[in-house]
Short mmCIF file of C-alpha atoms and ligand atoms in Angstrom, two decimals:
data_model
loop_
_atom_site.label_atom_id
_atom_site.label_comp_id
_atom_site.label_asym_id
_atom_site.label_seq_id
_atom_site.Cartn_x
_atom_site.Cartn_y
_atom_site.Cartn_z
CA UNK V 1 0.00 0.00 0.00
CA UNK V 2 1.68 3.34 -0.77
CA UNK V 3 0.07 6.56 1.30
CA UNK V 4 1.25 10.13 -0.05
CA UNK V 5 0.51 13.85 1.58
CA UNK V 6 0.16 16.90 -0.27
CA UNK V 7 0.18 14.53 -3.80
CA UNK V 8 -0.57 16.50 -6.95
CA UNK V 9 -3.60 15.56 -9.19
CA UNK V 10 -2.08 16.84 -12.26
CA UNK V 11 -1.21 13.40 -13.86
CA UNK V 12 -4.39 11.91 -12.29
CA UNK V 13 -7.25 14.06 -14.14
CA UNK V 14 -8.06 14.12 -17.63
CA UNK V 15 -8.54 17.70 -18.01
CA UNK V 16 -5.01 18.08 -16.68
CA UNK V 17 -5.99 20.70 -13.52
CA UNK V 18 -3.12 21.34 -11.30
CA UNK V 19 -4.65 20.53 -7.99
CA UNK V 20 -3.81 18.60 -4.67
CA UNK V 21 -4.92 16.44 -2.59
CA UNK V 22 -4.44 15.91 0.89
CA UNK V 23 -3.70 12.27 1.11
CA UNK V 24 -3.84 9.78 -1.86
CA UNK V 25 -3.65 6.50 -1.38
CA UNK V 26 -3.51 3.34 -3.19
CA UNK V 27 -3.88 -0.51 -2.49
CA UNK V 28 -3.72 -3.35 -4.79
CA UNK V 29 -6.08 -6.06 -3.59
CA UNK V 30 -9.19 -6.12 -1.44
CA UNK V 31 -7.41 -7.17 1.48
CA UNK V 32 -5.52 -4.16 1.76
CA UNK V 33 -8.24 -1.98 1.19
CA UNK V 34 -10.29 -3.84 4.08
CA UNK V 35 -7.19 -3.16 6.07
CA UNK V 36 -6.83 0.44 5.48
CA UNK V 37 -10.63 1.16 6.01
CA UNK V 38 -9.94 -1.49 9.62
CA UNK V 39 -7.35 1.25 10.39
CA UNK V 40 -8.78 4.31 9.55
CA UNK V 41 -8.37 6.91 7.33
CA UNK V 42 -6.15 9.77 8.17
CA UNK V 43 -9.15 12.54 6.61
CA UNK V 44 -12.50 13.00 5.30
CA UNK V 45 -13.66 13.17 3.17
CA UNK V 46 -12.66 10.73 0.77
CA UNK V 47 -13.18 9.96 -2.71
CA UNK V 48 -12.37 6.83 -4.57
CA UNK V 49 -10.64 8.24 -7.48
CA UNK V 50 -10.45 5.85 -11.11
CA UNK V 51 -8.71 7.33 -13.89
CA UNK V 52 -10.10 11.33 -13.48
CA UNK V 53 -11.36 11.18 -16.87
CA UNK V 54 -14.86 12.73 -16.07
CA UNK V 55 -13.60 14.58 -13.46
CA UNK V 56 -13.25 18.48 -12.80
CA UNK V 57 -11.07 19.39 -9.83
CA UNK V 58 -12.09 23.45 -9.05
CA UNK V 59 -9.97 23.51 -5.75
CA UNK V 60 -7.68 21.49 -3.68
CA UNK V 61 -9.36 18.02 -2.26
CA UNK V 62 -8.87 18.65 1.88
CA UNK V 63 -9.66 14.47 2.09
CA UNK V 64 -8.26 11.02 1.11
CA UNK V 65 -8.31 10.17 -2.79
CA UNK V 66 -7.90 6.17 -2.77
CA UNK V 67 -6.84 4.75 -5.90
CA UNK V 68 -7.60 1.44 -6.71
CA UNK V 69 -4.61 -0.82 -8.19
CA UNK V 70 -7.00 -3.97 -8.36
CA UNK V 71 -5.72 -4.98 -11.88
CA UNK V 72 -6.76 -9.01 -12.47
CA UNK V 73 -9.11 -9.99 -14.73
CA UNK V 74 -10.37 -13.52 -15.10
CA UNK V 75 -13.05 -15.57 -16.45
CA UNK V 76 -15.10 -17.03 -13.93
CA UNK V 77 -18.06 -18.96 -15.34
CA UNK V 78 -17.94 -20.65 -19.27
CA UNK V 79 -21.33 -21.44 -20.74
CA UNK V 80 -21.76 -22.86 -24.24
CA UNK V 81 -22.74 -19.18 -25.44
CA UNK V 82 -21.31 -17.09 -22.99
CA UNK V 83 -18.73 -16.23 -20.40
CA UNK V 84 -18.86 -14.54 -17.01
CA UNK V 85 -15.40 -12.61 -16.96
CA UNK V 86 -14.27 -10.71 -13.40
CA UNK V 87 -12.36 -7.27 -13.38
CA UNK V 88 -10.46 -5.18 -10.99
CA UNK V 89 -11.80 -1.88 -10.27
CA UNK V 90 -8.23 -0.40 -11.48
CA UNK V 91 -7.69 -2.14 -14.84
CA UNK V 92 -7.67 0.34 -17.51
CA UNK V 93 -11.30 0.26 -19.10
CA UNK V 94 -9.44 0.02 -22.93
CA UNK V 95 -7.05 -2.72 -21.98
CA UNK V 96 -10.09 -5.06 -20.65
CA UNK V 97 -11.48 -3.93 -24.07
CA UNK V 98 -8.83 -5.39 -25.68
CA UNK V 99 -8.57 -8.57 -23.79
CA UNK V 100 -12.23 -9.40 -24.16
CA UNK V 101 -12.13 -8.58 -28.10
CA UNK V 102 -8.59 -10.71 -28.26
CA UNK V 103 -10.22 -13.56 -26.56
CA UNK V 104 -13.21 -13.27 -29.14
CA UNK V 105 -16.17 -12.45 -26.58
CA UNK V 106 -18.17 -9.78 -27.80
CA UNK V 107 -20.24 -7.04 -26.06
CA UNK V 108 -17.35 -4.20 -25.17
CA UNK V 109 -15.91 -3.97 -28.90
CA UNK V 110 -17.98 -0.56 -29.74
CA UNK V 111 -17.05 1.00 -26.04
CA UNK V 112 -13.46 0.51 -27.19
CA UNK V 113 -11.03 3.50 -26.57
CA UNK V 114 -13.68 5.41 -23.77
CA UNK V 115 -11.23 6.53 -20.99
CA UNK V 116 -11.15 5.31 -17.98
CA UNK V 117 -10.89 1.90 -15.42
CA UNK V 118 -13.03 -0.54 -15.11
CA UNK V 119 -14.23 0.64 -11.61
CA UNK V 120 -15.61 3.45 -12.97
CA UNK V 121 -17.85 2.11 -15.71
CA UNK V 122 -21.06 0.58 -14.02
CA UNK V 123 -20.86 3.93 -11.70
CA UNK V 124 -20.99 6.19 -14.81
CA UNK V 125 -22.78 3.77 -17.20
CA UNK V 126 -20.55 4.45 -19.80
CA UNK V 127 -21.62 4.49 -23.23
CA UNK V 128 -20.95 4.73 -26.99
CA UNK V 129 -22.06 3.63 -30.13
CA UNK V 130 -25.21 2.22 -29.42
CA UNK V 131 -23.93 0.26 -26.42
CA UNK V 132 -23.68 0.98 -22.36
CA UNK V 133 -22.02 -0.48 -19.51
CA UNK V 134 -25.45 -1.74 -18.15
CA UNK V 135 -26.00 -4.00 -21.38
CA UNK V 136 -22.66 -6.39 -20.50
CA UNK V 137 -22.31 -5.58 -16.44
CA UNK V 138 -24.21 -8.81 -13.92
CA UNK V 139 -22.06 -7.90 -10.64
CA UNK V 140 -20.35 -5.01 -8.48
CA UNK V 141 -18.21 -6.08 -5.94
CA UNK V 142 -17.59 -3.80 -3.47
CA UNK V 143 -16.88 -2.30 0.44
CA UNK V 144 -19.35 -0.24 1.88
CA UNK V 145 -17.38 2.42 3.33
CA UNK V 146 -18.93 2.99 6.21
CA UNK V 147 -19.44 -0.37 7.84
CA UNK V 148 -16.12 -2.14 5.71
CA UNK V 149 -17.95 -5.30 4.48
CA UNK V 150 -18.73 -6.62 1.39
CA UNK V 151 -21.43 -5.54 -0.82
CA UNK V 152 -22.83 -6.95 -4.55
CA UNK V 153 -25.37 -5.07 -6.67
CA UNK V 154 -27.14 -7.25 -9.80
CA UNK V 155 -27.43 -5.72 -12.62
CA UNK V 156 -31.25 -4.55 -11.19
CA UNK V 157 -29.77 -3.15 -7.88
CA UNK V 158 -27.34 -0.85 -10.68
CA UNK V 159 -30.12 1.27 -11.34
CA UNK V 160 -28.95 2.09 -14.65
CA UNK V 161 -29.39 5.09 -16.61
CA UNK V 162 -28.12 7.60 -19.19
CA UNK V 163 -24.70 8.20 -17.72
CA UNK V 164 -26.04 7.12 -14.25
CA UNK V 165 -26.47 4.37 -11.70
CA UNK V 166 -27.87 3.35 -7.78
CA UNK V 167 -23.97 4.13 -7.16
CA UNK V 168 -24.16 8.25 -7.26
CA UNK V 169 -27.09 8.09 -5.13
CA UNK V 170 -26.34 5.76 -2.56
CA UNK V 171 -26.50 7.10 1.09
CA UNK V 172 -23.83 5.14 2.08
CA UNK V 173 -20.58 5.64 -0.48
CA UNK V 174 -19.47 2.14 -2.31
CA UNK V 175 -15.97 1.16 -3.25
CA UNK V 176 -16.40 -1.07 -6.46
CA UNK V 177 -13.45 -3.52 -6.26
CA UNK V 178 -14.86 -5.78 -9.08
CA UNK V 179 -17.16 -5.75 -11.97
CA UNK V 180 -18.05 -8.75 -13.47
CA UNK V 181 -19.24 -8.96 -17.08
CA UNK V 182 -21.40 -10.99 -19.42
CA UNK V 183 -19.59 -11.67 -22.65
CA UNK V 184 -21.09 -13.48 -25.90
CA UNK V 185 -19.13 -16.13 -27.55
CA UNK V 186 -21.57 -15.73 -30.44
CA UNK V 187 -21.72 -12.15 -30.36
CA UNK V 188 -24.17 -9.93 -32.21
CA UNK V 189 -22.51 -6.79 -33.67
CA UNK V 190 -24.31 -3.64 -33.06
CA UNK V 191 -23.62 -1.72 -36.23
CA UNK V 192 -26.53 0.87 -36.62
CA UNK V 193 -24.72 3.86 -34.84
CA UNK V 194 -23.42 6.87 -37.00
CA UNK V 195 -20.89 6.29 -38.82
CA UNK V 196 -19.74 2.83 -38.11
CA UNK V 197 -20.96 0.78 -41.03
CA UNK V 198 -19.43 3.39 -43.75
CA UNK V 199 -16.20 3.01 -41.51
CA UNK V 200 -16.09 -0.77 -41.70
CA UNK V 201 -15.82 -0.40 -45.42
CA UNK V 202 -12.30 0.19 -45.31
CA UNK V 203 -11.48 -3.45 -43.81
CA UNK V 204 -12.52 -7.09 -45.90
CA UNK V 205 -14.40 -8.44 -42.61
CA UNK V 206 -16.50 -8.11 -39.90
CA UNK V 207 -15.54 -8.87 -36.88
CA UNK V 208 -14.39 -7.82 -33.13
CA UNK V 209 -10.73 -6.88 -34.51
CA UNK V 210 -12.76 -4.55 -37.32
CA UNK V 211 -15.20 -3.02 -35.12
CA UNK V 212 -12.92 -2.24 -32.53
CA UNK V 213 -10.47 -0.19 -35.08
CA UNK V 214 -13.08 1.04 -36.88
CA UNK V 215 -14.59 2.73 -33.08
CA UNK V 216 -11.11 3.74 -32.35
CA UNK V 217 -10.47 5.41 -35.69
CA UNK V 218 -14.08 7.13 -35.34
CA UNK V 219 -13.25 8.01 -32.02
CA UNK V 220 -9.89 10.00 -32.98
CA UNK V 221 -11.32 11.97 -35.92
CA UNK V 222 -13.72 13.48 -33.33
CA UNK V 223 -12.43 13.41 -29.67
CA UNK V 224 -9.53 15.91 -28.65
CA UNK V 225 -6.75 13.49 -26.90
CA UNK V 226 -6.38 14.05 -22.98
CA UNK V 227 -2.79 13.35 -23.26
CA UNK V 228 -2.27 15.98 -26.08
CA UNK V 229 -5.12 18.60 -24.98
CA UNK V 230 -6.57 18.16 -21.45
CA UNK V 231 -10.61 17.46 -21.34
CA UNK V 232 -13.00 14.68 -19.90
CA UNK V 233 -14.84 13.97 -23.19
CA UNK V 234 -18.62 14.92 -23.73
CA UNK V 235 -18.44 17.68 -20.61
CA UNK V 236 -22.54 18.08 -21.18
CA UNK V 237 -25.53 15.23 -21.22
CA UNK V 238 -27.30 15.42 -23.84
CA UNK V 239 -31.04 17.11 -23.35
CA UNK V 240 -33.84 14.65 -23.45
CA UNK V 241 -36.90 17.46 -24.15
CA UNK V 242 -41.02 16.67 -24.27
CA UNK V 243 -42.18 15.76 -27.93
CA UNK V 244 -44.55 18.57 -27.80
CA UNK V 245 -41.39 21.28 -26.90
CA UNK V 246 -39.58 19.43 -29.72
CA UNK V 247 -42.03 19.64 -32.32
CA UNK V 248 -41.88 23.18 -31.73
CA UNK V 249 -38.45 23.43 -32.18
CA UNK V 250 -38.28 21.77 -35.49
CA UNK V 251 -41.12 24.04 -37.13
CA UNK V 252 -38.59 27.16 -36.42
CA UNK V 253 -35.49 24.68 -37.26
CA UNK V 254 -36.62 21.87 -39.66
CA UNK V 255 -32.68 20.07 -39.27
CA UNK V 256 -32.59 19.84 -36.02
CA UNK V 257 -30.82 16.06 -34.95
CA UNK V 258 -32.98 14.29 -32.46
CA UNK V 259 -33.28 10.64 -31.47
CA UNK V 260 -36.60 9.23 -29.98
CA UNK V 261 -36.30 7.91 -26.83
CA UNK V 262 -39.74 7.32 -26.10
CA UNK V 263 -43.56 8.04 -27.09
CA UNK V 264 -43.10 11.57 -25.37
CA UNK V 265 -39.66 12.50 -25.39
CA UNK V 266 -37.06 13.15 -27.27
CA UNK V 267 -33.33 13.54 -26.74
CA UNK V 268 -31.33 16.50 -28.87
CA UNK V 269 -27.37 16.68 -28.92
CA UNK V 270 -26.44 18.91 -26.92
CA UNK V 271 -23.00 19.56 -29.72
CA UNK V 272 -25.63 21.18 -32.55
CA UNK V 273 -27.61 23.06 -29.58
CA UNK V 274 -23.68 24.09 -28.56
CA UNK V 275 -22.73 24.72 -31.95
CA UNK V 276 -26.38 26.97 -33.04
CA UNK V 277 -25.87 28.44 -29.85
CA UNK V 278 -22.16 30.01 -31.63
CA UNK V 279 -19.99 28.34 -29.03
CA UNK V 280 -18.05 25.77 -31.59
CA UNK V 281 -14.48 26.32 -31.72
CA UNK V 282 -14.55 29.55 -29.41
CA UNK V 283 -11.52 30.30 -26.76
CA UNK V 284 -12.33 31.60 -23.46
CA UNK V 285 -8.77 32.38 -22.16
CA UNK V 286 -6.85 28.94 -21.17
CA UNK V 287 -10.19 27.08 -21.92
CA UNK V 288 -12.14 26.65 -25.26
CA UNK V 289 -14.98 24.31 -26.70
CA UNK V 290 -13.36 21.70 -29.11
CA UNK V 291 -13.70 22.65 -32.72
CA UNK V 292 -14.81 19.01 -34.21
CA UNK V 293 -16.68 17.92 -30.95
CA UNK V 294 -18.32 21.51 -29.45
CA UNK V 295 -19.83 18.51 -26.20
CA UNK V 296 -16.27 18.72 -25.30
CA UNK V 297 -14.48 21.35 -23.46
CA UNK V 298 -10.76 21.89 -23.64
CA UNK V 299 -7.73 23.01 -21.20
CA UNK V 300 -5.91 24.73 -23.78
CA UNK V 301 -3.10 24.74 -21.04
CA UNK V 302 -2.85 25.87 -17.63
CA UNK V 303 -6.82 26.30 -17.02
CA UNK V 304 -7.80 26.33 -13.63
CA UNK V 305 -11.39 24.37 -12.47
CA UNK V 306 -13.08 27.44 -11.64
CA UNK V 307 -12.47 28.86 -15.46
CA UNK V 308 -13.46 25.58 -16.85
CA UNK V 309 -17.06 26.26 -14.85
CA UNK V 310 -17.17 29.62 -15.97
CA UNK V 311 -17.40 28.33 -19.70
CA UNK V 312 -19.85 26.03 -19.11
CA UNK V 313 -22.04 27.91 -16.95
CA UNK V 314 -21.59 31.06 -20.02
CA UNK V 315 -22.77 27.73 -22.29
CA UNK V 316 -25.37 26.76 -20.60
CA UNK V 317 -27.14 30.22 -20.49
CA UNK V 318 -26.74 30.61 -24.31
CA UNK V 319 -28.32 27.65 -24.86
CA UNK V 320 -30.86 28.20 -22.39
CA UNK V 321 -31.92 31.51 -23.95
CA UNK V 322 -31.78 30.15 -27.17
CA UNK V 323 -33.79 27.30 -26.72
CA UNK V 324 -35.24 27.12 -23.81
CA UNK V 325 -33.67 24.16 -23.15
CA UNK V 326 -30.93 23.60 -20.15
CA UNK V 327 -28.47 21.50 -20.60
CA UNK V 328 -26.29 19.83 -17.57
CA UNK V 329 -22.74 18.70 -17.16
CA UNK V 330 -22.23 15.25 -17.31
CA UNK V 331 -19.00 15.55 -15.95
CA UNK V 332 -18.55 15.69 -11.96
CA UNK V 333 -17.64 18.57 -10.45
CA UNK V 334 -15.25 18.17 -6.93
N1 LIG R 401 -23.22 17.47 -33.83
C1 LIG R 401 -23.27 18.78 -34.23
N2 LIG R 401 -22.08 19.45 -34.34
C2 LIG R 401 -20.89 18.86 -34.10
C3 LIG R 401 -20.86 17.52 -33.67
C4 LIG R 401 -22.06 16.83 -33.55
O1 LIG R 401 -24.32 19.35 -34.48
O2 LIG R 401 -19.88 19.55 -34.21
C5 LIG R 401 -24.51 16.74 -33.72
C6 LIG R 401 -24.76 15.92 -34.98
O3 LIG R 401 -26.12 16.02 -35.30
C7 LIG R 401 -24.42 14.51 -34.53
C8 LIG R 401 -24.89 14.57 -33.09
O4 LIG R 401 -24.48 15.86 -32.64
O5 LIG R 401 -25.13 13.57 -35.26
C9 LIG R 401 -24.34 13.49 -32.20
O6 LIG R 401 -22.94 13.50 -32.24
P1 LIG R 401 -22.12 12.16 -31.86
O7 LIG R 401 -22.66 11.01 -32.57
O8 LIG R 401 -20.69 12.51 -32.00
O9 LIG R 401 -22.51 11.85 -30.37
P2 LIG R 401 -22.74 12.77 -29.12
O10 LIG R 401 -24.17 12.89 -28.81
O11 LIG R 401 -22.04 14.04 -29.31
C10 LIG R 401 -22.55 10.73 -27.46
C11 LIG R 401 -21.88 10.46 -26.15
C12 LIG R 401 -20.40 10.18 -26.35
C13 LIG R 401 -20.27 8.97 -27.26
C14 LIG R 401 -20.99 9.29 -28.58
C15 LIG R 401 -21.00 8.11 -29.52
C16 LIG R 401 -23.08 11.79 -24.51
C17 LIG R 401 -23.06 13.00 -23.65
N3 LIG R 401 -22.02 11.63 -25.28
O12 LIG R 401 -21.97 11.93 -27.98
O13 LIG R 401 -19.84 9.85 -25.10
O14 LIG R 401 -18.91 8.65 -27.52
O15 LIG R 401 -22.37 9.62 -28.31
O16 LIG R 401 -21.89 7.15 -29.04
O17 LIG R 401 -24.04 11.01 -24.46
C18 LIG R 401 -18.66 10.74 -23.22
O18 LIG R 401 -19.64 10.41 -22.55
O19 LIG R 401 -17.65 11.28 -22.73
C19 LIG R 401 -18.69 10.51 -24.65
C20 LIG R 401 -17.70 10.91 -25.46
#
């Protein structure tokens, strides 16, 4: 177990903010994170931090960050059709990508290249391409922080929904140590999103390899690099509106994208409502809204949380007065 004071956040948030945090601590199996919780932690609050890649520090964190180096995964159950495969909370969401599509089990393949670990994925209900965490996750495995025992949420305990779960409601905070997966052995490919079929052109098959390149490619055309320019991908949700306030909309703007998500709503993307609203491509100082991708928000170097949250909130009320319609981060604010 290694324990560090005054440690700096810089390397360990997406968006690349220069803040620190009192204590930050990080274990590598279960057993030492029972321990530590046994012992007691030196602060409060305390955050269990995964890879900071939908993240936005705005000041110093006066607490305990615990960082999860719970890095196994193995198969645990093999059915003729299917396998059960277990996770550590600090495996690097793209590598278990990899393995799974490697092995030839499908149901990750078009969440390939999302940032992030593993631990993180059920919490956010990450999602891409016509796919979300909640589709593939049966099992969290976790601590319960206040009592430090063992806890398991089905897939129905989850809670899931769009970019949320039970997990960022919960009274008492979770640790996720494991997730365990369902993965298909005869896997159906999920092809219908965008621009994924006319991308799968370029290769002479079909398969987990293709669809995973063809993701990754898609997803570097459009989505700024954290390494290269600091951000935590799509900063905003995207708006799901009444089909009534929609179909007023789309008398006064007859292009507008949409996607049905039920008989009475309707969800918009929040990048045109961004990009009508005049924000695409604009610079606010060290921040700025990404010029392909206007859902994503940019640390053009040295940008500080608080001017990050100026932006937004500046983006918000444009679109707001535009369209009537607010739109809300989908990126967590600490
Ligand atoms: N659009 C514009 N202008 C632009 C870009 C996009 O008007 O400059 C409009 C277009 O109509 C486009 C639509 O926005 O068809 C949707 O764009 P895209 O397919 O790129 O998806 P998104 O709604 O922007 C969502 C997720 C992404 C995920 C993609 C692909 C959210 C908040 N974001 O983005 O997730 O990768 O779909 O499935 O739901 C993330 O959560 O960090 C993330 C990147």
């Amino acid at each position: 177990m290694q324990i560090n004071e005054n440690f700096s956040l810089k390397q360990y948030n997406t968006f690349g903010i220069d803040v620190s945090t009192r204590y930050f601590i990080e274990y590598q199996t279960e057993k030492e994170l029972h321990d530590l919780l046994a012992g007691g932690l030196p602060a409060q609050p305390v955050f269990s931090l995964g890879a900071g890649s939908n993240l936005l520090f705005t000041h110093d964190y006066e607490g305990v960050m615990l960082h999860s180096q719970i890095k196994d995964i193995e198969p645990v159950e093999e059915h003729n059709d299917c396998v059960l495969v277990r996770a550590g909370a600090g495996v690097v969401w793209d590598d278990f990508v990899a393995y799974c599509v490697e092995k030839g089990w499908g149901g990750v393949e078009n969440l390939s290249l999302i940032p992030g670990t593993v631990g993180a994925s059920p919490v956010q209900n990450i999602g891409a391409y016509g796919v979300e965490a909640k589709d593939v996750v049966c099992k969290v495995d976790g601590v319960s922080f206040g009592s430090n025992s063992p806890v398991s949420f089905t897939n129905a305990d989850c809670k899931f929904g769009y970019r949320d779960s039970a997990f960022k409601h919960l009274d008492e905070k979770i640790i996720v140590t494991y997730v365990n997966f369902r993965l298909s052995k005869k896997p159906e490919f999920k092809l219908e999103y965008g621009t994924i079929k006319e991308e799968l052109k370029k290769y002479e098959t079909i398969n987990l390899q293709t669809i995973r390149r063809a993701i990754i490619s898609i997803r570097e055309s459009k989505l700024p690099d954290p390494v290269v320019m600091g951000n935590a991908g799509s900063f905003f949700k995207n708006p799901v509106v009444s089909k009534m306030q929609f179909e007023q909309l789309a008398t006064q703007y007859p292009t507008i994208p949409h996607y049905t998500v039920s008989e009475q709503e309707v969800k918009i993307p929040a990048a045109w409502l961004i990009e009508q609203s005049g924000w695409k491509g604009k610079s606010c100082g060290n921040v700025g809204v990404h010029d392909k991708q206007p859902l994503v928000l940019i640390n053009k170097g040295n940008a500080t949380g608080d001017e990050v949250v100026k932006l937004s909130n500046q983006i918000r009320s444009s679109v707001e007065a535009k369209f009537n319609i607010k739109i809300y981060p989908e990126v967590i604010f600490l």
